[in-house]
Coordinates of N, CA and C in Angstrom, one line a residue:
X1 N 11.1 17.5 13.1 CA 10.4 18.5 12.3 C 9.2 19.0 13.0
X2 N 8.3 18.0 13.5 CA 7.1 18.4 14.1 C 7.2 18.5 15.7
X3 N 8.4 18.2 16.2 CA 8.6 18.4 17.6 C 7.9 17.4 18.5
X4 N 7.7 16.2 18.0 CA 7.0 15.2 18.7 C 7.8 14.7 19.9
X5 N 7.1 14.3 21.0 CA 7.7 13.7 22.1 C 8.1 12.3 21.8
X6 N 8.9 11.6 22.7 CA 9.3 10.2 22.5 C 8.0 9.4 22.4
X7 N 7.0 9.6 23.2 CA 5.8 8.9 23.2 C 5.0 9.0 21.9
X8 N 4.9 10.3 21.5 CA 4.2 10.5 20.2 C 4.9 9.9 19.0
X9 N 6.2 9.9 19.0 CA 7.0 9.2 18.0 C 6.8 7.7 18.0
X10 N 6.8 7.2 19.2 CA 6.5 5.7 19.3 C 5.2 5.4 18.9
X11 N 4.2 6.2 19.2 CA 2.8 5.9 18.8 C 2.7 6.0 17.2
X12 N 3.4 7.0 16.7 CA 3.4 7.1 15.2 C 4.0 5.9 14.5
X13 N 4.9 5.2 15.1 CA 5.5 3.9 14.6 C 4.5 2.8 14.9
X14 N 3.9 2.8 16.0 CA 3.0 1.7 16.4 C 1.7 1.8 15.5
X15 N 1.3 3.0 15.1 CA 0.1 3.1 14.3 C 0.2 2.4 13.0
X16 N 1.2 2.5 12.2 CA 1.3 1.8 10.9 C 1.4 0.3 11.1
X17 N 2.1 -0.1 12.2 CA 2.3 -1.6 12.4 C 0.9 -2.2 12.7
X18 N 0.1 -1.6 13.6 CA -1.2 -2.2 13.9 C -2.1 -2.1 12.7
X19 N -2.0 -0.9 11.9 CA -2.9 -0.7 10.8 C -2.6 -1.7 9.7
X20 N -1.3 -2.0 9.4 CA -1.0 -2.9 8.4 C -1.4 -4.3 8.7
X21 N -1.3 -4.7 10.0 CA -1.7 -6.0 10.5 C -3.2 -6.1 10.3
X22 N -4.0 -5.1 10.7 CA -5.4 -5.1 10.5 C -5.8 -5.2 9.0
X23 N -5.1 -4.5 8.2 CA -5.3 -4.5 6.7 C -5.1 -5.9 6.2
X24 N -4.0 -6.6 6.7 CA -3.8 -8.0 6.3 C -5.0 -8.9 6.6
X25 N -5.5 -8.8 7.8 CA -6.6 -9.6 8.2 C -7.9 -9.2 7.4
X26 N -8.1 -7.9 7.2 CA -9.2 -7.5 6.5 C -9.2 -7.9 5.0
X27 N -8.0 -8.0 4.4 CA -7.9 -8.3 3.0 C -8.4 -9.7 2.7
X28 N -8.2 -10.6 3.5 CA -8.7 -12.0 3.3 C -10.2 -12.0 3.2
X29 N -10.8 -11.3 4.1 CA -12.3 -11.2 4.1 C -12.8 -10.4 2.8
X30 N -12.1 -9.4 2.4 CA -12.5 -8.6 1.3 C -12.4 -9.4 0.0
X31 N -11.2 -10.2 -0.1 CA -11.0 -11.0 -1.3 C -12.1 -12.0 -1.5
X32 N -12.4 -12.7 -0.4 CA -13.5 -13.7 -0.4 C -14.8 -13.2 -0.7
X33 N -15.1 -12.0 -0.3 CA -16.4 -11.4 -0.5 C -16.5 -10.7 -1.9
X34 N -15.5 -9.9 -2.2 CA -15.6 -9.0 -3.4 C -14.6 -9.4 -4.5
X35 N -13.7 -10.4 -4.3 CA -12.7 -10.7 -5.3 C -11.5 -9.9 -5.2
X36 N -10.4 -10.4 -5.8 CA -9.1 -9.7 -5.7 C -9.1 -8.4 -6.4
X37 N -9.7 -8.3 -7.6 CA -9.7 -7.1 -8.4 C -10.3 -5.9 -7.6
X38 N -11.4 -6.1 -7.0 CA -12.1 -5.0 -6.3 C -11.3 -4.7 -5.0
X39 N -10.8 -5.7 -4.4 CA -10.1 -5.5 -3.1 C -8.8 -4.8 -3.3
X40 N -8.0 -5.1 -4.4 CA -6.8 -4.4 -4.8 C -7.1 -3.0 -5.2
X41 N -8.1 -2.8 -5.9 CA -8.5 -1.4 -6.3 C -8.8 -0.6 -5.0
X42 N -9.7 -1.1 -4.2 CA -10.0 -0.4 -2.9 C -8.8 -0.1 -2.0
X43 N -8.0 -1.1 -1.9 CA -6.8 -0.9 -1.1 C -5.9 0.1 -1.6
X44 N -5.7 0.2 -2.9 CA -4.9 1.2 -3.6 C -5.5 2.6 -3.4
X45 N -6.8 2.7 -3.6 CA -7.5 4.0 -3.3 C -7.3 4.4 -1.9
X46 N -7.4 3.4 -0.9 CA -7.2 3.8 0.5 C -5.8 4.3 0.7
X47 N -4.8 3.7 0.1 CA -3.4 4.2 0.2 C -3.3 5.7 -0.3
X48 N -3.9 5.9 -1.5 CA -3.9 7.3 -2.0 C -4.6 8.3 -1.1
X49 N -5.8 7.9 -0.6 CA -6.5 8.8 0.3 C -5.7 9.0 1.6
X50 N -5.1 8.0 2.1 CA -4.3 8.1 3.4 C -3.1 9.0 3.1
X51 N -2.4 8.9 2.0 CA -1.3 9.7 1.7 C -1.7 11.2 1.6
X52 N -2.9 11.5 1.0 CA -3.4 12.9 0.9 C -3.7 13.4 2.3
X53 N -4.3 12.5 3.2 CA -4.6 12.9 4.6 C -3.3 13.1 5.3
X54 N -2.3 12.3 5.1 CA -1.0 12.4 5.8 C -0.3 13.7 5.4
X55 N -0.4 14.0 4.1 CA 0.3 15.3 3.6 C -0.3 16.5 4.3
X56 N -1.5 16.5 4.6 CA -2.1 17.7 5.3 C -1.5 17.9 6.7
X57 N -1.0 16.9 7.3 CA -0.4 17.0 8.6 C 1.0 17.5 8.6
X58 N 1.7 17.5 7.5 CA 3.1 18.0 7.4 C 3.1 19.5 7.3
X59 N 3.1 20.1 8.5 CA 3.2 21.6 8.6 C 4.2 21.8 9.7
X60 N 4.9 23.0 9.6 CA 5.8 23.3 10.7 C 5.2 23.3 12.1
X61 N 3.9 23.6 12.1 CA 3.1 23.6 13.4 C 2.1 22.4 13.3
X62 N 2.5 21.3 12.6 CA 1.5 20.2 12.3 C 0.9 19.6 13.5
X63 N -0.2 18.9 13.3 CA -1.0 18.2 14.3 C -0.6 16.8 14.4
X64 N -0.3 16.3 15.6 CA 0.1 14.9 15.8 C -1.1 14.0 15.3
X65 N -2.3 14.3 15.7 CA -3.5 13.5 15.4 C -3.7 13.5 13.9
X66 N -3.5 14.5 13.2 CA -3.7 14.5 11.7 C -2.6 13.6 11.0
X67 N -1.4 13.7 11.5 CA -0.3 12.8 11.0 C -0.6 11.4 11.3
X68 N -1.0 11.1 12.5 CA -1.3 9.7 12.9 C -2.5 9.2 12.1
X69 N -3.5 10.0 11.9 CA -4.7 9.5 11.1 C -4.3 9.1 9.7
X70 N -3.4 9.9 9.1 CA -2.9 9.6 7.8 C -2.1 8.3 7.7
X71 N -1.3 8.2 8.8 CA -0.4 7.0 8.9 C -1.3 5.7 9.0
X72 N -2.3 5.8 9.8 CA -3.2 4.6 10.0 C -4.0 4.3 8.7
X73 N -4.5 5.3 8.0 CA -5.2 5.0 6.8 C -4.2 4.4 5.7
X74 N -3.0 5.0 5.6 CA -2.0 4.4 4.7 C -1.7 2.9 5.1
X75 N -1.6 2.7 6.4 CA -1.3 1.4 6.9 C -2.3 0.4 6.6
X76 N -3.6 0.7 6.7 CA -4.7 -0.1 6.4 C -4.6 -0.5 4.9
X77 N -4.4 0.6 4.1 CA -4.3 0.4 2.6 C -3.2 -0.5 2.2
X78 N -2.0 -0.3 2.9 CA -0.9 -1.2 2.6 C -1.2 -2.6 3.0
X79 N -1.8 -2.8 4.1 CA -2.1 -4.2 4.5 C -3.0 -4.9 3.5
X80 N -4.0 -4.2 3.0 CA -4.9 -4.8 2.0 C -4.2 -5.0 0.7
X81 N -3.5 -3.9 0.2 CA -2.8 -4.0 -1.1 C -1.7 -5.0 -1.1
X82 N -0.9 -5.1 -0.1 CA 0.2 -6.1 -0.1 C -0.3 -7.5 -0.3
X83 N -1.3 -7.8 0.5 CA -1.9 -9.2 0.4 C -2.5 -9.4 -1.0
X84 N -3.2 -8.5 -1.5 CA -3.9 -8.6 -2.8 C -2.8 -8.7 -4.0
X85 N -1.7 -8.0 -3.8 CA -0.7 -8.0 -4.8 C -0.1 -9.4 -5.0
X86 N 0.1 -10.1 -3.9 CA 0.6 -11.5 -4.0 C -0.4 -12.4 -4.6
X87 N -1.7 -12.2 -4.3 CA -2.7 -13.0 -4.9 C -2.8 -12.8 -6.4
X88 N -2.7 -11.5 -6.8 CA -2.7 -11.2 -8.2 C -1.5 -11.8 -8.9
X89 N -0.4 -11.8 -8.3 CA 0.8 -12.4 -8.9 C 0.7 -13.9 -9.1
X90 N 0.0 -14.6 -8.2 CA -0.1 -16.1 -8.3 C -1.3 -16.6 -9.0
X91 N -2.4 -15.8 -9.1 CA -3.6 -16.2 -9.6 C -3.5 -16.5 -11.1
X92 N -3.9 -17.7 -11.5 CA -3.9 -18.1 -12.9 C -2.6 -18.8 -13.3
X93 N -1.6 -18.8 -12.4 CA -0.4 -19.5 -12.8 C -0.4 -20.9 -12.4
X94 N 0.2 -21.8 -13.2 CA 0.3 -23.2 -12.9 C 1.1 -23.4 -11.6
X95 N 0.9 -24.5 -10.9 CA 1.6 -24.7 -9.6 C 3.1 -24.6 -9.8
X96 N 3.6 -25.2 -10.9 CA 5.1 -25.2 -11.0 C 5.6 -23.8 -11.4
X97 N 4.8 -22.8 -11.7 CA 5.2 -21.5 -12.0 C 5.0 -20.5 -10.9
X98 N 4.5 -21.0 -9.7 CA 4.2 -20.1 -8.6 C 5.5 -19.4 -8.1
X99 N 6.6 -20.1 -8.0 CA 7.8 -19.6 -7.5 C 8.3 -18.5 -8.4
X100 N 8.2 -18.7 -9.7 CA 8.7 -17.7 -10.7 C 7.8 -16.4 -10.6
X101 N 6.5 -16.6 -10.5 CA 5.5 -15.5 -10.4 C 5.8 -14.7 -9.1
X102 N 6.1 -15.4 -8.0 CA 6.4 -14.7 -6.8 C 7.7 -14.0 -6.8
X103 N 8.7 -14.6 -7.5 CA 10.0 -13.9 -7.7 C 9.9 -12.7 -8.5
X104 N 9.1 -12.7 -9.6 CA 9.0 -11.5 -10.4 C 8.3 -10.4 -9.7
X105 N 7.2 -10.8 -8.9 CA 6.5 -9.8 -8.1 C 7.4 -9.2 -7.0
X106 N 8.2 -10.0 -6.4 CA 9.0 -9.5 -5.3 C 10.1 -8.6 -5.9
X107 N 10.7 -9.0 -7.1 CA 11.7 -8.1 -7.7 C 11.1 -6.8 -8.1
X108 N 9.9 -6.8 -8.7 CA 9.2 -5.5 -9.1 C 8.9 -4.7 -7.8
X109 N 8.5 -5.3 -6.7 CA 8.3 -4.6 -5.5 C 9.6 -3.9 -5.0
X110 N 10.7 -4.6 -5.0 CA 12.0 -4.0 -4.5 C 12.4 -2.9 -5.4
X111 N 12.3 -3.1 -6.8 CA 12.8 -2.0 -7.7 C 11.8 -0.8 -7.6
X112 N 10.5 -1.1 -7.5 CA 9.6 0.0 -7.4 C 9.8 0.8 -6.1
X113 N 10.1 0.1 -5.0 CA 10.3 0.7 -3.7 C 11.5 1.6 -3.7
X114 N 12.6 1.1 -4.2 CA 13.9 1.8 -4.3 C 13.7 3.1 -5.2
X115 N 13.1 2.9 -6.3 CA 12.9 4.0 -7.2 C 12.0 5.1 -6.6
X116 N 10.9 4.6 -6.0 CA 10.0 5.5 -5.4 C 10.6 6.3 -4.3
X117 N 11.3 5.7 -3.4 CA 11.9 6.4 -2.3 C 12.9 7.4 -2.8
X118 N 13.7 7.1 -3.8 CA 14.7 8.0 -4.4 C 14.0 9.3 -4.9
X119 N 12.9 9.1 -5.6 CA 12.1 10.2 -6.2 C 11.5 11.0 -5.1
X120 N 10.9 10.4 -4.1 CA 10.2 11.1 -3.0 C 11.2 11.9 -2.1
X121 N 12.4 11.3 -1.9 CA 13.4 12.0 -1.1 C 13.9 13.2 -1.8
X122 N 14.0 13.1 -3.2 CA 14.5 14.2 -4.0 C 13.4 15.4 -3.9
X123 N 12.2 15.0 -4.0 CA 11.1 16.0 -3.9 C 11.1 16.6 -2.5
X124 N 11.2 15.8 -1.5 CA 11.1 16.3 -0.1 C 12.3 17.2 0.3
X125 N 13.4 17.0 -0.3 CA 14.6 17.8 0.1 C 14.9 19.0 -0.8
X126 N 14.1 19.2 -1.8 CA 14.3 20.4 -2.6 C 13.9 21.6 -1.8
X127 N 14.7 22.6 -1.8 CA 14.4 23.9 -1.1 C 14.9 24.0 0.3
X128 N 15.6 23.0 0.8 CA 16.0 23.0 2.2 C 17.5 23.5 2.4
X129 N 18.2 23.5 1.3 CA 19.6 24.0 1.3 C 19.7 25.4 1.8
X130 N 20.7 25.6 2.7 CA 21.0 27.0 3.2 C 20.0 27.5 4.2
X131 N 19.1 26.7 4.6 CA 18.1 27.2 5.6 C 18.4 26.7 7.0
X132 N 17.9 27.4 8.0 CA 18.1 27.0 9.4 C 16.9 27.5 10.2
X133 N 16.8 26.9 11.4 CA 15.8 27.4 12.3 C 14.4 27.2 11.8
X134 N 13.5 28.1 12.0 CA 12.1 28.0 11.6 C 12.0 27.9 10.1
X135 N 12.9 28.6 9.3 CA 12.8 28.5 7.9 C 13.1 27.1 7.4
X136 N 14.0 26.4 8.1 CA 14.3 25.0 7.7 C 13.1 24.1 8.1
X137 N 12.5 24.4 9.2 CA 11.3 23.6 9.6 C 10.2 23.7 8.6
X138 N 10.0 25.0 8.2 CA 8.9 25.2 7.2 C 9.2 24.6 5.8
X139 N 10.5 24.7 5.4 CA 10.9 24.1 4.1 C 10.8 22.6 4.2
X140 N 11.2 22.0 5.3 CA 11.2 20.5 5.5 C 9.7 20.1 5.5
X141 N 8.8 20.7 6.2 CA 7.4 20.4 6.2 C 6.8 20.5 4.8
X142 N 7.2 21.6 4.1 CA 6.6 21.8 2.7 C 7.1 20.7 1.8
X143 N 8.4 20.3 2.0 CA 8.9 19.2 1.1 C 8.3 17.9 1.4
X144 N 8.1 17.6 2.7 CA 7.4 16.3 3.0 C 6.0 16.3 2.5
X145 N 5.3 17.4 2.7 CA 3.9 17.5 2.2 C 3.9 17.3 0.6
X146 N 4.8 18.0 -0.1 CA 4.8 17.8 -1.5 C 5.1 16.4 -1.9
X147 N 6.1 15.7 -1.2 CA 6.4 14.4 -1.6 C 5.3 13.4 -1.3
X148 N 4.5 13.7 -0.2 CA 3.4 12.8 0.1 C 2.2 13.0 -0.9
X149 N 2.0 14.2 -1.3 CA 1.0 14.4 -2.4 C 1.5 13.8 -3.7
X150 N 2.8 13.8 -4.0 CA 3.3 13.1 -5.2 C 3.0 11.6 -5.1
X151 N 3.2 11.1 -3.9 CA 2.9 9.7 -3.7 C 1.4 9.4 -3.9
X152 N 0.5 10.2 -3.4 CA -0.9 10.0 -3.6 C -1.3 10.0 -5.0
X153 N -0.7 10.9 -5.8 CA -1.0 11.0 -7.2 C -0.4 9.8 -8.0
X154 N 0.8 9.4 -7.6 CA 1.5 8.3 -8.2 C 0.8 7.0 -8.0
X155 N -0.1 6.9 -7.0 CA -0.8 5.7 -6.8 C -2.0 5.5 -7.7
X156 N -2.4 6.6 -8.3 CA -3.6 6.5 -9.2 C -3.5 5.6 -10.4
X157 N -2.3 5.6 -11.1 CA -2.1 4.6 -12.2 C -2.2 3.2 -11.7
X158 N -1.8 2.9 -10.4 CA -2.0 1.6 -9.9 C -3.4 1.1 -9.8
X159 N -4.3 2.1 -9.6 CA -5.8 1.8 -9.6 C -6.2 1.3 -11.0
X160 N -5.7 1.9 -12.0 CA -6.0 1.5 -13.4 C -5.4 0.1 -13.6
X161 N -4.2 -0.2 -13.1 CA -3.6 -1.5 -13.3 C -4.5 -2.6 -12.5
X162 N -5.0 -2.2 -11.3 CA -5.8 -3.2 -10.6 C -7.1 -3.4 -11.3
X163 N -7.7 -2.3 -11.9 CA -8.9 -2.5 -12.7 C -8.8 -3.3 -13.9
X164 N -7.5 -3.4 -14.4 CA -7.2 -4.2 -15.6 C -7.2 -5.7 -15.3
X165 N -7.2 -6.1 -14.1 CA -7.2 -7.5 -13.7 C -8.5 -8.1 -14.2
X166 N -8.4 -9.3 -14.7 CA -9.7 -10.0 -15.1 C -10.5 -10.4 -13.8
X167 N -11.8 -10.5 -14.1 CA -12.6 -11.0 -13.0 C -13.6 -12.0 -13.5
X168 N -13.8 -13.1 -12.7 CA -14.8 -14.1 -13.0 C -14.6 -14.9 -14.2
X169 N -13.4 -14.9 -14.8 CA -13.2 -15.8 -15.9 C -12.7 -17.1 -15.5
X170 N -13.1 -18.1 -16.3 CA -12.6 -19.5 -16.0 C -11.2 -19.6 -16.6
X171 N -10.5 -20.5 -16.0 CA -9.1 -20.8 -16.5 C -8.9 -22.3 -16.4
X172 N -7.9 -22.8 -17.0 CA -7.6 -24.2 -17.0 C -6.4 -24.4 -16.0
X173 N -6.6 -25.3 -15.1 CA -5.5 -25.6 -14.2 C -4.6 -26.6 -14.8
X174 N -3.4 -26.9 -14.2 CA -2.4 -27.7 -14.8 C -2.9 -29.1 -15.1
X175 N -3.8 -29.6 -14.3 CA -4.4 -30.9 -14.6 C -5.4 -30.9 -15.7
X176 N -5.8 -29.7 -16.2 CA -6.7 -29.7 -17.3 C -8.1 -29.5 -17.0
X177 N -8.5 -29.4 -15.7 CA -9.8 -29.3 -15.3 C -10.1 -27.8 -15.2
X178 N -11.3 -27.3 -15.7 CA -11.6 -25.9 -15.6 C -11.9 -25.5 -14.1
X179 N -11.4 -24.3 -13.8 CA -11.6 -23.8 -12.5 C -11.9 -22.3 -12.6
X180 N -12.8 -21.8 -11.8 CA -13.2 -20.4 -11.9 C -12.2 -19.5 -11.3
X181 N -12.2 -18.3 -11.8 CA -11.2 -17.2 -11.3 C -11.4 -17.1 -9.8
X182 N -12.6 -17.1 -9.3 CA -12.8 -16.9 -7.9 C -12.1 -18.1 -7.1
X183 N -12.3 -19.3 -7.6 CA -11.6 -20.4 -6.9 C -10.1 -20.2 -6.9
X184 N -9.6 -19.8 -8.1 CA -8.1 -19.5 -8.2 C -7.7 -18.5 -7.2
X185 N -8.5 -17.4 -7.1 CA -8.1 -16.3 -6.2 C -8.2 -16.8 -4.7
X186 N -9.1 -17.7 -4.4 CA -9.2 -18.2 -3.0 C -8.0 -19.0 -2.7
X187 N -7.5 -19.8 -3.7 CA -6.3 -20.6 -3.5 C -5.1 -19.7 -3.3
X188 N -5.0 -18.7 -4.1 CA -3.9 -17.8 -4.0 C -4.0 -17.0 -2.7
X189 N -5.2 -16.7 -2.3 CA -5.3 -15.9 -1.0 C -4.8 -16.8 0.2
X190 N -5.1 -18.1 0.1 CA -4.6 -19.0 1.2 C -3.1 -19.1 1.1
X191 N -2.5 -19.1 -0.1 CA -1.1 -19.2 -0.2 C -0.4 -17.9 0.2
X192 N -1.0 -16.7 -0.1 CA -0.5 -15.4 0.3 C -0.5 -15.3 1.8
X193 N -1.6 -15.8 2.4 CA -1.7 -15.7 3.9 C -0.5 -16.5 4.5
X194 N -0.1 -17.6 3.9 CA 1.0 -18.3 4.4 C 2.3 -17.6 4.2
X195 N 2.5 -16.9 3.0 CA 3.7 -16.2 2.7 C 3.9 -15.0 3.7
X196 N 2.8 -14.2 3.9 CA 2.9 -13.0 4.7 C 2.8 -13.4 6.2

């Protein structure tokens, strides 16, 4: 659609890989400093901002650098959000319930991904039937832009969900000893780092 060279296409795929990896490393530091609630909220907002930036690059005469910048920002947000999601799923759960919590989170992730992709592909492909040449390029770019803006807006309710997470509350561990929410998040962060 954008007429990228093989090198530009390869860099576009390298960009999110490096950005997600950087986001994973960054998330651990963010969780320890600001807590999981704030880190998950920030990561989700970063995803939404990156999607909006990425959408701006989807034009028939689009800019490689604008697309790559959006991909990198989304990648950073994904790296932070993914790590924090697993921490949120396991925080506050008894040791014997960690597998169940992880399984529920993983199932929700798979269902959400499949549903989201189906919706975004439907949005992206509307208006391309019967077009060819430059008209098809313009319709495809417009569809991709619309789908990516839909993604940016769809991420905003996730911010509300992240803000609904408790912060700083004490909980009882399985052995019956009180433990702070921050300690629980640190343990979950260590576990999530081993999972990812």
